Tab-separated table of C-alpha atoms and ligand atoms in Angstrom:
chain	number	residue	atom	x	y	z
Y	1	UNK	CA	-70.296	240.649	28.236
Y	2	UNK	CA	-73.778	239.396	28.987
Y	3	UNK	CA	-74.298	236.288	30.996
Y	4	UNK	CA	-77.212	234.467	29.431
Y	5	UNK	CA	-79.226	232.256	31.709
Y	6	UNK	CA	-81.909	230.003	30.420
Y	7	UNK	CA	-84.273	229.986	33.354
Y	8	UNK	CA	-86.755	232.643	34.314
Y	9	UNK	CA	-85.267	233.441	37.689
Y	10	UNK	CA	-81.974	234.780	36.539
Y	11	UNK	CA	-79.765	232.601	38.669
Y	12	UNK	CA	-77.712	229.726	37.356
Y	13	UNK	CA	-77.980	227.548	40.409
Y	14	UNK	CA	-81.439	226.005	40.703
Y	15	UNK	CA	-80.452	223.325	43.157
Y	16	UNK	CA	-82.340	222.956	46.398
Y	17	UNK	CA	-80.978	223.784	49.840
Y	18	UNK	CA	-78.496	221.300	51.262
Y	19	UNK	CA	-78.980	222.561	54.797
Y	20	UNK	CA	-82.396	223.628	56.078
Y	21	UNK	CA	-82.853	225.112	59.549
Y	22	UNK	CA	-86.342	225.396	61.001
Y	23	UNK	CA	-87.800	227.425	63.867
Y	24	UNK	CA	-90.762	225.211	64.702
Y	25	UNK	CA	-93.218	227.750	66.072
Y	26	UNK	CA	-96.955	228.002	66.732
Y	27	UNK	CA	-97.726	224.858	68.726
Y	28	UNK	CA	-99.415	226.839	71.491
Y	29	UNK	CA	-101.599	228.878	69.137
Y	30	UNK	CA	-102.534	225.755	67.201
Y	31	UNK	CA	-103.799	224.217	70.445
Y	32	UNK	CA	-105.509	227.402	71.651
Y	33	UNK	CA	-107.482	227.673	68.407
Y	34	UNK	CA	-108.842	224.209	69.136
Y	35	UNK	CA	-109.426	224.902	72.824
Y	36	UNK	CA	-106.894	222.199	73.613
Y	37	UNK	CA	-104.151	222.326	76.243
Y	38	UNK	CA	-100.815	223.589	74.833
Y	39	UNK	CA	-99.222	220.195	75.312
Y	40	UNK	CA	-101.509	218.842	72.579
Y	41	UNK	CA	-99.956	221.343	70.182
Y	42	UNK	CA	-96.479	220.216	71.181
Y	43	UNK	CA	-97.549	216.585	70.761
Y	44	UNK	CA	-98.891	217.236	67.271
Y	45	UNK	CA	-95.669	219.159	66.595
Y	46	UNK	CA	-93.654	215.993	67.205
Y	47	UNK	CA	-95.685	214.265	64.490
Y	48	UNK	CA	-94.731	217.087	62.149
Y	49	UNK	CA	-91.067	216.498	63.031
Y	50	UNK	CA	-91.409	212.860	61.937
Y	51	UNK	CA	-92.961	213.880	58.612
Y	52	UNK	CA	-90.428	216.605	57.903
Y	53	UNK	CA	-87.457	214.372	58.697
Y	54	UNK	CA	-88.838	211.815	56.264
Y	55	UNK	CA	-89.586	214.443	53.606
Y	56	UNK	CA	-86.105	215.960	53.936
Y	57	UNK	CA	-84.462	212.873	52.518
Y	58	UNK	CA	-86.938	212.802	49.629
Y	59	UNK	CA	-86.293	216.481	48.878
Y	60	UNK	CA	-82.519	216.114	48.771
Y	61	UNK	CA	-81.869	217.963	52.017
Y	62	UNK	CA	-78.634	216.702	53.564
Y	63	UNK	CA	-78.702	218.650	56.841
Y	64	UNK	CA	-81.815	219.472	58.833
Y	65	UNK	CA	-81.496	221.580	61.980
Y	66	UNK	CA	-84.525	221.964	64.240
Y	67	UNK	CA	-85.001	224.509	67.035
Y	68	UNK	CA	-86.800	222.530	69.695
Y	69	UNK	CA	-86.099	224.324	72.995
Y	70	UNK	CA	-84.448	227.692	73.380
Y	71	UNK	CA	-82.358	228.906	76.285
Y	72	UNK	CA	-85.082	231.543	76.694
Y	73	UNK	CA	-87.864	228.940	76.896
Y	74	UNK	CA	-86.955	228.441	80.579
Y	75	UNK	CA	-89.139	231.527	81.074
Y	76	UNK	CA	-92.225	229.344	80.487
Y	77	UNK	CA	-94.325	227.812	83.266
Y	78	UNK	CA	-92.759	224.748	84.929
Y	79	UNK	CA	-95.524	222.467	83.683
Y	80	UNK	CA	-94.932	223.375	80.038
Y	81	UNK	CA	-91.163	222.863	80.401
Y	82	UNK	CA	-91.864	219.498	81.994
Y	83	UNK	CA	-94.164	218.574	79.081
Y	84	UNK	CA	-91.577	219.632	76.486
Y	85	UNK	CA	-88.823	217.613	78.145
Y	86	UNK	CA	-91.180	214.640	78.407
Y	87	UNK	CA	-91.932	214.850	74.701
Y	88	UNK	CA	-88.223	214.943	73.820
Y	89	UNK	CA	-87.642	211.865	75.983
Y	90	UNK	CA	-90.541	210.052	74.366
Y	91	UNK	CA	-89.420	211.066	70.887
Y	92	UNK	CA	-85.926	209.687	71.403
Y	93	UNK	CA	-87.236	206.535	73.078
Y	94	UNK	CA	-89.847	205.829	70.417
Y	95	UNK	CA	-88.130	207.049	67.249
Y	96	UNK	CA	-84.416	206.479	67.716
Y	97	UNK	CA	-84.386	202.903	66.380
Y	98	UNK	CA	-86.365	203.931	63.300
Y	99	UNK	CA	-84.176	207.003	62.678
Y	100	UNK	CA	-81.057	204.868	63.007
Y	101	UNK	CA	-82.483	202.277	60.618
Y	102	UNK	CA	-83.166	205.069	58.128
Y	103	UNK	CA	-79.576	206.289	58.244
Y	104	UNK	CA	-80.220	209.467	60.210
Y	105	UNK	CA	-77.243	210.882	62.074
Y	106	UNK	CA	-78.264	212.846	65.157
Y	107	UNK	CA	-76.353	215.787	66.584
Y	108	UNK	CA	-77.354	218.021	69.459
Y	109	UNK	CA	-76.425	221.682	69.860
Y	110	UNK	CA	-77.039	223.902	72.866
Y	111	UNK	CA	-75.846	224.319	76.410
Y	112	UNK	CA	-75.410	221.261	78.583
Y	113	UNK	CA	-75.684	223.204	81.805
Y	114	UNK	CA	-79.125	223.098	83.464
Y	115	UNK	CA	-79.933	219.760	81.794
Y	116	UNK	CA	-80.466	216.665	83.943
Y	117	UNK	CA	-77.883	213.909	83.726
Y	118	UNK	CA	-80.442	211.426	82.382
Y	119	UNK	CA	-81.421	213.712	79.469
Y	120	UNK	CA	-77.747	214.329	78.659
Y	121	UNK	CA	-77.018	210.610	78.721
Y	122	UNK	CA	-79.983	209.850	76.486
Y	123	UNK	CA	-78.917	212.513	73.970
Y	124	UNK	CA	-75.263	211.413	74.071
Y	125	UNK	CA	-76.323	207.800	73.451
Y	126	UNK	CA	-78.441	208.849	70.446
Y	127	UNK	CA	-75.518	210.836	69.003
Y	128	UNK	CA	-73.138	207.957	69.601
Y	129	UNK	CA	-75.421	205.278	68.156
Y	130	UNK	CA	-76.016	207.204	64.922
Y	131	UNK	CA	-72.573	208.728	64.411
Y	132	UNK	CA	-71.738	206.711	61.284
Y	133	UNK	CA	-75.047	207.329	59.491
Y	134	UNK	CA	-75.021	209.416	56.340
Y	135	UNK	CA	-78.552	209.552	54.837
Y	136	UNK	CA	-79.571	212.705	56.734
Y	137	UNK	CA	-77.851	214.845	59.349
Y	138	UNK	CA	-80.442	215.833	61.930
Y	139	UNK	CA	-79.266	218.475	64.375
Y	140	UNK	CA	-81.495	219.147	67.353
Y	141	UNK	CA	-81.078	222.560	68.972
Y	142	UNK	CA	-82.046	221.869	72.551
Y	143	UNK	CA	-81.453	224.346	75.367
Y	144	UNK	CA	-79.941	226.412	72.576
Y	145	UNK	CA	-79.402	230.163	72.310
Y	146	UNK	CA	-77.058	231.653	69.717
Y	147	UNK	CA	-75.552	234.317	71.963
Y	148	UNK	CA	-74.890	231.705	74.611
Y	149	UNK	CA	-73.279	229.474	71.953
Y	150	UNK	CA	-71.045	232.324	70.736
Y	151	UNK	CA	-70.005	233.215	74.275
Y	152	UNK	CA	-69.202	229.575	75.071
Y	153	UNK	CA	-67.126	229.397	71.881
Y	154	UNK	CA	-65.297	232.580	72.893
Y	155	UNK	CA	-64.588	231.092	76.279
Y	156	UNK	CA	-63.160	227.885	74.783
Y	157	UNK	CA	-61.070	229.959	72.427
Y	158	UNK	CA	-59.705	231.986	75.348
Y	159	UNK	CA	-58.896	228.766	77.213
Y	160	UNK	CA	-57.024	227.412	74.179
Y	161	UNK	CA	-55.077	230.688	74.003
Y	162	UNK	CA	-54.235	230.514	77.691
Y	163	UNK	CA	-52.914	226.974	77.231
Y	164	UNK	CA	-50.762	228.325	74.431
Y	165	UNK	CA	-52.543	226.224	71.774
Y	166	UNK	CA	-53.676	229.271	69.837
Y	167	UNK	CA	-52.274	232.748	69.110
Y	168	UNK	CA	-54.571	235.786	68.624
Y	169	UNK	CA	-53.670	235.905	64.942
Y	170	UNK	CA	-54.879	232.307	64.584
Y	171	UNK	CA	-58.437	233.463	65.311
Y	172	UNK	CA	-60.003	233.472	61.861
Y	173	UNK	CA	-63.663	233.088	60.911
Y	174	UNK	CA	-63.069	229.427	60.156
Y	175	UNK	CA	-61.275	228.817	63.433
Y	176	UNK	CA	-63.937	230.670	65.406
Y	177	UNK	CA	-66.732	228.710	63.666
Y	178	UNK	CA	-65.009	225.447	64.562
Y	179	UNK	CA	-65.458	226.344	68.247
Y	180	UNK	CA	-69.226	226.783	67.877
Y	181	UNK	CA	-71.571	223.890	68.692
Y	182	UNK	CA	-72.118	223.555	64.937
Y	183	UNK	CA	-68.372	223.136	64.251
Y	184	UNK	CA	-67.962	220.898	61.202
Y	185	UNK	CA	-71.481	221.551	59.860
Y	186	UNK	CA	-72.033	223.730	56.791
Y	187	UNK	CA	-74.072	226.915	57.280
Y	188	UNK	CA	-77.814	226.643	56.611
Y	189	UNK	CA	-78.901	227.651	53.100
Y	190	UNK	CA	-82.532	228.084	54.037
Y	191	UNK	CA	-84.195	229.147	57.286
Y	192	UNK	CA	-87.898	228.439	57.676
Y	193	UNK	CA	-89.961	229.853	60.542
Y	194	UNK	CA	-93.563	228.792	60.907
Y	195	UNK	CA	-96.495	230.595	62.566
Y	196	UNK	CA	-96.043	234.028	61.019
Y	197	UNK	CA	-93.486	235.397	63.499
Y	198	UNK	CA	-90.816	237.455	61.759
Y	199	UNK	CA	-87.794	237.104	64.025
Y	200	UNK	CA	-84.875	234.828	64.767
Y	201	UNK	CA	-85.419	234.460	68.520
Y	202	UNK	CA	-81.690	233.947	69.089
Y	203	UNK	CA	-81.338	231.043	66.630
Y	204	UNK	CA	-78.028	230.420	64.784
Y	205	UNK	CA	-77.058	234.100	64.613
Y	206	UNK	CA	-73.585	233.364	63.269
Y	207	UNK	CA	-74.518	230.531	60.924
Y	208	UNK	CA	-77.479	232.271	59.241
Y	209	UNK	CA	-75.367	235.177	57.969
Y	210	UNK	CA	-76.156	234.334	54.325
Y	211	UNK	CA	-79.160	232.035	54.597
Y	212	UNK	CA	-82.367	232.733	52.703
Y	213	UNK	CA	-85.278	233.333	55.095
Y	214	UNK	CA	-88.747	231.973	54.401
Y	215	UNK	CA	-91.484	232.805	56.871
Y	216	UNK	CA	-94.727	230.876	56.613
Y	217	UNK	CA	-97.998	231.627	58.379
Y	218	UNK	CA	-98.864	227.980	59.018
Y	219	UNK	CA	-98.525	226.776	62.606
Y	220	UNK	CA	-95.917	224.050	63.049
Y	221	UNK	CA	-98.461	221.267	63.820
Y	222	UNK	CA	-100.133	221.963	60.442
Y	223	UNK	CA	-96.869	222.264	58.487
Y	224	UNK	CA	-96.568	219.389	56.020
Y	225	UNK	CA	-94.594	218.221	53.024
Y	226	UNK	CA	-96.532	220.531	50.689
Y	227	UNK	CA	-95.584	223.587	52.763
Y	228	UNK	CA	-92.013	222.326	52.910
Y	229	UNK	CA	-91.860	221.936	49.129
Y	230	UNK	CA	-93.310	225.423	48.710
Y	231	UNK	CA	-90.614	226.873	50.996
Y	232	UNK	CA	-87.940	225.083	48.994
Y	233	UNK	CA	-89.458	226.338	45.731
Y	234	UNK	CA	-89.353	229.866	47.155
Y	235	UNK	CA	-85.680	229.317	48.021
Y	236	UNK	CA	-85.018	228.230	44.445
Y	237	UNK	CA	-86.543	231.464	43.139
Y	238	UNK	CA	-84.132	233.548	45.205
Y	239	UNK	CA	-80.979	234.950	43.725
Y	240	UNK	CA	-78.172	234.406	46.213
Y	241	UNK	CA	-75.417	236.915	45.675
Y	242	UNK	CA	-73.165	236.649	48.749
Y	243	UNK	CA	-72.150	240.249	48.211
Y	244	UNK	CA	-71.324	239.738	44.558
Y	245	UNK	CA	-73.422	240.493	41.505
Y	246	UNK	CA	-76.379	238.669	40.056
Y	247	UNK	CA	-75.939	236.084	37.357
Y	248	UNK	CA	-77.876	238.457	35.131
Y	249	UNK	CA	-75.637	241.459	35.539
Y	250	UNK	CA	-73.808	242.708	32.521
Y	251	UNK	CA	-70.241	243.807	32.429
S	1	IPE	C1	-93.067	226.219	69.474
S	1	IPE	O1	-94.382	226.541	69.757
S	1	IPE	C2	-92.487	225.235	70.450
S	1	IPE	C3	-91.503	225.805	71.382
S	1	IPE	C4	-91.111	227.044	71.412
S	1	IPE	C5	-90.909	224.899	72.332
S	1	IPE	P1	-94.781	227.607	70.858
S	1	IPE	O2	-94.975	226.891	72.156
S	1	IPE	O3	-93.847	228.728	70.896
S	1	IPE	O4	-96.201	228.075	70.316
S	1	IPE	P2	-96.756	229.559	70.268
S	1	IPE	O5	-95.719	230.402	69.608
S	1	IPE	O6	-96.995	229.966	71.690
S	1	IPE	O7	-98.011	229.453	69.481
S	2	IPE	C1	-88.453	229.976	69.326
S	2	IPE	O1	-89.821	230.084	69.521
S	2	IPE	C2	-87.915	228.762	70.022
S	2	IPE	C3	-88.325	227.481	69.463
S	2	IPE	C4	-89.058	227.283	68.401
S	2	IPE	C5	-87.818	226.325	70.167
S	2	IPE	P1	-90.440	230.972	70.700
S	2	IPE	O2	-91.918	230.831	70.574
S	2	IPE	O3	-89.836	230.605	71.993
S	2	IPE	O4	-89.962	232.430	70.315
S	2	IPE	P2	-90.514	233.848	70.759
S	2	IPE	O5	-90.577	233.840	72.250
S	2	IPE	O6	-91.878	233.991	70.155
S	2	IPE	O7	-89.560	234.831	70.189
S	3	MG	MG1	-93.710	230.503	69.932
């Protein structure tokens, strides 16, 4: 039997990604090329976040997950960390009302240890305020590292087992995933990394198992809706097989 498909890519499903995850990279190089301090790159990067959140709704993306500070970024100079935290504070302060008005639900993933009480409170309030919104699910990975997330999930699982709430044979993929920070969220369909770096840098190691990866050379501050659409178009040209056979294969 031959499966006939009437589009040139050979896959039946031409729909766009429901969940896009982005490693927003290249702020520092963007600034350096302009002989500006790095913080200017981060500042411009926040403007890109605004545009991409807006564009996501227009492009039919339901979940957008952004890597904004990694657990490894603590290795940066104190001043830069201070600037990045300041920008997050300002972003939430300035944009939360608008995001809420636009139906954006905010979630935060990452470790809570090492974060100041005032940042945690601010993030918790944003999550709480927007919890009933449904237009776009925006997940901010802040103080996030995938190995750390997996270890914390393992620890919670072990605690549940010790309490007697869970037997070893109850530990399935689904159950394990529900203990991750992303519990309840679908896996990303598309991962985009800007700035030409070809690595994951400890982002969503579990959840990206079957995502399509699109790496773009553009620095995050220059990334715009056109680049975003191009990445989505590239996704639509891919043939996702999930271990099976292509829609074109003959039997
Ligand atoms: C991404 O830009 C922002 C964060 C990692 C917080 P970078 O600051 O990593 O910029 P480059 O990679 O040095 O250009
Ligand atoms: C990944 O970018 C983290 C974020 C975008 C928040 P990095 O710039 O920190 O990654 P490496 O160090 O180049 O791998
Ligand atoms: Mg970088």
